[in-house]
Structures are given as C-alpha cells and as structure tokens.
Short mmCIF file of C-alpha atoms and ligand atoms in Angstrom, two decimals:
data_model
loop_
_atom_site.label_atom_id
_atom_site.label_comp_id
_atom_site.label_asym_id
_atom_site.label_seq_id
_atom_site.Cartn_x
_atom_site.Cartn_y
_atom_site.Cartn_z
CA MET A 1129 39.78 6.62 173.76
CA GLY A 1130 40.09 10.12 171.78
CA LYS A 1131 39.15 12.85 173.91
CA VAL A 1132 35.31 14.99 172.97
CA TYR A 1133 35.42 18.99 173.37
CA VAL A 1134 32.31 21.20 173.17
CA PHE A 1135 33.55 24.92 173.39
CA ASP A 1136 31.39 26.48 175.41
CA HIS A 1137 33.15 30.07 175.16
CA PRO A 1138 30.57 33.01 175.21
CA LEU A 1139 32.37 34.35 171.98
CA ILE A 1140 31.68 30.82 169.45
CA GLN A 1141 28.42 30.58 171.65
CA HIS A 1142 27.21 34.06 170.57
CA LYS A 1143 28.89 33.71 167.20
CA LEU A 1144 27.63 30.74 166.44
CA THR A 1145 23.97 31.56 166.82
CA MET A 1146 24.43 34.39 164.04
CA ILE A 1147 26.11 31.54 162.23
CA ARG A 1148 22.89 29.46 162.17
CA ASP A 1149 20.84 32.24 161.37
CA LYS A 1150 19.35 31.67 158.22
CA GLU A 1151 19.44 35.14 157.66
CA THR A 1152 22.78 35.55 158.07
CA GLY A 1153 23.91 36.32 154.23
CA THR A 1154 27.41 34.46 152.98
CA LYS A 1155 29.37 37.47 153.36
CA GLU A 1156 28.76 37.59 156.83
CA PHE A 1157 29.09 33.83 157.55
CA ARG A 1158 31.99 33.73 156.06
CA GLU A 1159 33.26 36.28 158.22
CA LEU A 1160 32.05 35.12 161.32
CA THR A 1161 33.37 31.26 160.19
CA ASP A 1162 36.43 32.56 160.41
CA GLU A 1163 36.38 34.26 163.75
CA VAL A 1164 35.03 30.70 165.13
CA ALA A 1165 38.17 29.05 163.28
CA THR A 1166 39.88 31.62 165.29
CA LEU A 1167 38.63 31.58 168.53
CA MET A 1168 38.32 27.27 168.05
CA ALA A 1169 42.49 27.54 166.95
CA PHE A 1170 43.05 29.37 170.50
CA GLU A 1171 41.59 26.39 172.55
CA ILE A 1172 42.80 23.66 170.24
CA THR A 1173 46.73 24.72 170.93
CA ARG A 1174 46.68 24.62 174.44
CA ASP A 1175 48.99 21.78 174.52
CA LEU A 1176 51.21 22.69 171.61
CA PRO A 1177 54.65 22.59 173.56
CA LEU A 1178 57.36 25.36 174.47
CA GLU A 1179 60.77 25.71 175.45
CA GLU A 1180 62.75 27.90 177.23
CA VAL A 1181 64.69 30.63 175.46
CA THR A 1182 66.86 33.75 176.75
CA VAL A 1183 65.41 37.02 175.82
CA GLN A 1184 67.20 40.53 176.55
CA THR A 1185 64.64 43.21 177.71
CA PRO A 1186 65.20 45.90 177.54
CA VAL A 1187 65.90 45.46 181.82
CA CYS A 1188 67.72 42.58 181.80
CA ASP A 1189 67.83 38.97 180.11
CA ALA A 1190 65.40 36.83 181.04
CA LYS A 1191 64.24 33.31 181.08
CA ALA A 1192 61.11 32.96 178.58
CA LYS A 1193 59.12 30.79 176.42
CA VAL A 1194 58.79 30.24 173.06
CA LEU A 1195 57.06 27.78 170.62
CA ALA A 1196 59.32 24.56 170.26
CA GLY A 1197 58.62 24.66 167.24
CA LYS A 1198 56.37 21.64 166.35
CA LYS A 1199 55.47 21.48 162.76
CA LEU A 1200 51.68 21.38 161.88
CA GLY A 1201 49.23 21.01 159.49
CA ILE A 1202 46.03 22.02 158.50
CA VAL A 1203 43.37 20.04 156.61
CA PRO A 1204 40.33 21.14 155.16
CA ILE A 1205 38.05 18.86 153.92
CA LEU A 1206 36.41 20.47 150.60
CA ARG A 1207 34.85 22.99 150.26
CA ALA A 1208 33.09 24.35 153.34
CA GLY A 1209 36.27 23.33 155.19
CA ILE A 1210 38.33 25.81 153.60
CA GLY A 1211 36.10 28.12 155.97
CA MET A 1212 37.84 27.65 158.95
CA VAL A 1213 41.53 27.45 157.01
CA ASP A 1214 42.58 30.81 157.37
CA GLY A 1215 41.22 31.67 160.41
CA VAL A 1216 43.43 29.27 162.09
CA LEU A 1217 46.45 30.32 159.76
CA LYS A 1218 46.37 33.71 161.90
CA LEU A 1219 47.53 32.22 165.41
CA ILE A 1220 49.61 28.76 163.23
CA PRO A 1221 50.56 30.81 160.01
CA ALA A 1222 54.11 28.01 159.74
CA ALA A 1223 51.46 26.00 159.31
CA LYS A 1224 50.83 23.57 156.31
CA VAL A 1225 47.86 23.29 154.18
CA GLY A 1226 46.43 19.81 152.97
CA HIS A 1227 43.62 19.90 151.15
CA VAL A 1228 41.27 16.33 151.03
CA GLY A 1229 38.33 16.56 148.58
CA LEU A 1230 35.54 14.99 149.35
CA TYR A 1231 31.57 14.84 149.21
CA ARG A 1232 28.55 13.10 150.22
CA ASP A 1233 26.45 11.31 147.81
CA PRO A 1234 22.86 12.17 148.52
CA GLU A 1235 21.53 9.29 148.10
CA THR A 1236 23.95 6.30 150.24
CA LEU A 1237 24.90 9.79 152.15
CA GLN A 1238 28.34 8.16 151.63
CA PRO A 1239 31.46 9.89 151.35
CA VAL A 1240 33.22 10.49 147.97
CA GLU A 1241 36.96 11.22 147.91
CA TYR A 1242 38.01 13.26 144.46
CA TYR A 1243 40.87 15.10 145.56
CA VAL A 1244 44.12 14.61 148.61
CA LYS A 1245 47.09 16.84 148.22
CA LEU A 1246 49.05 16.51 151.85
CA PRO A 1247 51.67 18.61 152.76
CA THR A 1248 55.18 15.67 151.44
CA ASP A 1249 56.72 15.91 155.28
CA VAL A 1250 53.19 13.97 156.10
CA GLU A 1251 54.66 11.69 158.86
CA GLU A 1252 56.81 14.67 161.04
CA ARG A 1253 53.61 16.34 161.00
CA ASP A 1254 50.72 16.73 163.34
CA PHE A 1255 47.52 17.64 161.87
CA ILE A 1256 43.89 19.56 162.03
CA VAL A 1257 41.39 18.38 159.92
CA VAL A 1258 38.85 20.58 159.74
CA ASP A 1259 35.09 20.88 158.60
CA PRO A 1260 32.07 22.60 159.89
CA MET A 1261 29.81 19.87 159.64
CA LEU A 1262 29.99 16.71 161.80
CA ALA A 1263 26.83 14.65 160.15
CA THR A 1264 27.00 11.13 159.52
CA GLY A 1265 30.55 11.14 160.37
CA GLY A 1266 31.47 9.31 157.10
CA SER A 1267 33.47 12.78 155.44
CA ALA A 1268 35.88 13.04 158.03
CA VAL A 1269 36.23 9.23 159.04
CA GLU A 1270 37.25 9.08 155.46
CA ALA A 1271 39.10 12.02 155.58
CA ILE A 1272 41.55 10.83 158.14
CA ASN A 1273 41.80 7.57 156.87
CA SER A 1274 42.73 8.94 153.92
CA LEU A 1275 45.75 10.83 156.52
CA LYS A 1276 46.76 8.11 158.07
CA LYS A 1277 47.15 6.02 154.79
CA ARG A 1278 49.66 8.20 153.90
CA GLY A 1279 51.34 8.64 157.46
CA ALA A 1280 49.68 11.04 159.76
CA LYS A 1281 50.00 9.80 162.99
CA ASN A 1282 48.82 12.48 165.42
CA ILE A 1283 45.99 14.04 164.08
CA LYS A 1284 42.91 16.23 165.67
CA PHE A 1285 39.51 17.05 164.35
CA MET A 1286 37.39 20.32 164.51
CA CYS A 1287 34.36 21.36 163.24
CA LEU A 1288 31.77 24.02 164.34
CA ILE A 1289 28.27 21.50 164.57
CA ALA A 1290 27.99 18.83 164.73
CA ALA A 1291 25.49 15.49 165.16
CA PRO A 1292 26.21 12.49 168.65
CA GLU A 1293 26.67 10.54 164.94
CA GLY A 1294 29.02 11.52 163.79
CA VAL A 1295 31.33 11.64 166.92
CA GLU A 1296 29.85 8.20 167.66
CA ALA A 1297 31.64 7.65 163.64
CA ILE A 1298 34.58 8.76 164.81
CA LYS A 1299 35.59 7.47 168.26
CA GLU A 1300 34.41 3.87 166.94
CA ALA A 1301 36.95 4.43 163.35
CA HIS A 1302 39.55 6.19 164.83
CA PRO A 1303 39.80 6.21 168.70
CA ASP A 1304 43.25 8.32 168.72
CA VAL A 1305 41.59 11.36 167.59
CA ASP A 1306 40.69 14.20 169.46
CA ILE A 1307 37.30 15.99 169.12
CA TYR A 1308 37.27 19.84 169.26
CA ILE A 1309 33.27 21.08 168.43
CA ALA A 1310 31.76 24.15 169.23
CA ALA A 1311 28.34 22.81 169.39
CA LEU A 1312 26.97 19.53 169.82
CA ASP A 1313 23.44 19.68 167.99
CA GLU A 1314 20.40 16.96 168.35
CA LYS A 1315 20.18 14.72 165.94
CA LEU A 1316 20.08 13.93 162.15
CA ASN A 1317 17.41 14.35 159.90
CA GLU A 1318 15.82 11.50 157.48
CA LYS A 1319 18.29 13.71 154.83
CA GLY A 1320 21.56 12.95 157.11
CA TYR A 1321 20.92 17.37 157.59
CA ILE A 1322 22.09 17.98 161.04
CA VAL A 1323 19.32 19.37 163.41
CA PRO A 1324 18.97 22.46 164.23
CA GLY A 1325 22.35 22.68 162.59
CA LEU A 1326 22.88 25.47 160.22
CA GLY A 1327 21.85 24.15 156.71
CA ASP A 1328 23.87 23.15 154.19
CA ALA A 1329 27.46 24.56 154.81
CA GLY A 1330 28.68 24.90 151.67
CA ASP A 1331 26.26 26.12 150.01
CA ARG A 1332 25.67 29.20 152.70
CA LEU A 1333 29.85 29.60 152.83
CA PHE A 1334 30.57 29.87 149.22
CA GLY A 1335 26.26 30.65 148.07
CA THR A 1336 25.58 28.44 146.11
CA LYS A 1337 21.97 27.30 145.53
C1 PRP B 2782 29.34 18.31 154.21
C2 PRP B 2782 29.97 18.84 155.27
C3 PRP B 2782 30.98 17.61 155.50
C4 PRP B 2782 29.97 16.66 155.14
C5 PRP B 2782 29.56 16.07 156.71
O1 PRP B 2782 29.97 18.43 153.21
O2 PRP B 2782 30.92 20.15 154.61
O3 PRP B 2782 32.11 17.68 154.74
O4 PRP B 2782 28.69 17.13 154.49
O5 PRP B 2782 28.44 14.99 156.32
P1 PRP B 2782 28.32 13.12 156.94
O6 PRP B 2782 29.61 13.67 158.38
O7 PRP B 2782 27.04 12.93 156.84
O8 PRP B 2782 30.01 13.19 155.98
P2 PRP B 2782 29.50 18.25 151.88
O9 PRP B 2782 29.41 16.62 150.79
O10 PRP B 2782 27.92 18.79 151.01
O11 PRP B 2782 30.58 18.51 150.27
P3 PRP B 2782 30.90 20.49 149.96
O12 PRP B 2782 31.35 20.79 150.93
O13 PRP B 2782 30.77 19.84 148.55
O14 PRP B 2782 29.47 20.99 149.43
N1 URA B 2783 26.48 19.34 155.52
C1 URA B 2783 25.93 19.84 156.04
O1 URA B 2783 25.95 20.81 155.47
N2 URA B 2783 25.17 20.08 156.58
C2 URA B 2783 23.95 19.11 157.46
O2 URA B 2783 23.81 19.19 158.38
C3 URA B 2783 24.88 18.09 157.18
C4 URA B 2783 25.80 17.78 156.32
#
C-alpha cells in the first residue's frame, strides 16, 4: 500500500498559511507555491539512489557520493500543476517535464482529459505528478491512469493541500503510489472545494476570475 507523507516542516507550514490567505495576490501566490514546491522536492527526493565516486579535494583523494543518475520526470496536471514545476526543477534540473491536461467538469466533478505529452522514454523514468489540490481525487487518479497506460511504473503524487476523500481515491485506485502533502484538510464542500483549502488554485495562480 502506498504511503502518505504530510510535511510538517515549519517553513512549509508558514508559507502554506500565506498561500491560503485570500488577501494574497497572484504574484505572491505564485512565488509562494514555487517556494513550497522546492521545499517539498527536498523531502520527496530523500530516497534517490547514490553511488560512490572518488573526488580530489585540495587535500587528498576522497570517496564521496553523487546521485546515481536515475531518470526522473515531473508531470504537472494542467493548469494549476504548472505552478509547482519550476520549484521542483530547481533541485532536480535534469528532470524532464511531461504535461497532462485535465479539468474538472463543474457539474459532475469528473475529470476531462484534453492533453497528454510525456517524455518518449516513459518506461525508464520515475515520475512525480504535481498539482496543488487533491480534492475528490478524480483528476489525480486519471492523470496517474494516463501515465500508467503509457508505460510509467514508478509514480509519486505531490500536492499542497489534500482532502481525505482525495487521498482515499488515490489509495484505492493506485495503491502503489506514495502521496506527499503539505496539509491534509478537513473535508470537501458541496461544490467539491477543499475546506478550508485555498479556493480555486488555477484561478489564484493565473489571476483568472
Ligand atoms: C483543480 C486542481 C486539480 C483538481 C482537483 O483543477 O488543480 O487538478 O481541480 O480536483 P479533484 O481532485 O476533485 O479532481 P481544475 O479542474 O479546477 O482545472 P484548472 O487547473 O484548469 O483550473
Ligand atoms: N480544485 C481547486 O482548485 N480547489 C479546490 O478546493 C478543489 C479543487
């Protein structure tokens, strides 16, 4: 069964509070989302494999560790996931970026896929799917389906805020996927918004509405 990690790091929690604040404007929202994505990427990469090399320091030869060169892919769920990509790339700049375009039908809350473009070597890469919000879980489950259908085997899901319903939906549909969350909120409201949440992530990130 996939694990669920809720990051309680003080910097993540502080910045997330500012992101939630309805007085936080688009520019600041974007900057904070980027910063939290970097901090989360630091934690999410904790298990990356290392290999030993010899490095010459000014003093002598030393045995030291470098990343073993695992191929990684970051996949934002459009639109709002885009806001987390650069933050992750700051720490793993060699990662390739795929895109899955999904929107949630406002009536049915069902995800509608409109775009998929992934790196050609999907089977060889480990993927981190990013989206600020995990609400009903429909979008995340569908995005992960899309990756698996194209050959991805090792997938992590990372978001800022999750509702319990969304976590359960991923666990049920994709028990192999670990979930990384900055905050686990209380519930969904009747419109499928996370409570207390942060509102509509795409609109706040891009200044629409
Ligand atoms: C938001 C969010 C997630 C989805 C979460 O996107 O960025 O992708 O809702 O909801 P779910 O867990 O119930 O599927 P939205 O559908 O609003 O599309 P947008 O990013 O294009 O605004
Ligand atoms: N999508 C959002 O952007 N916000 C929510 O609270 C739920 C889904």
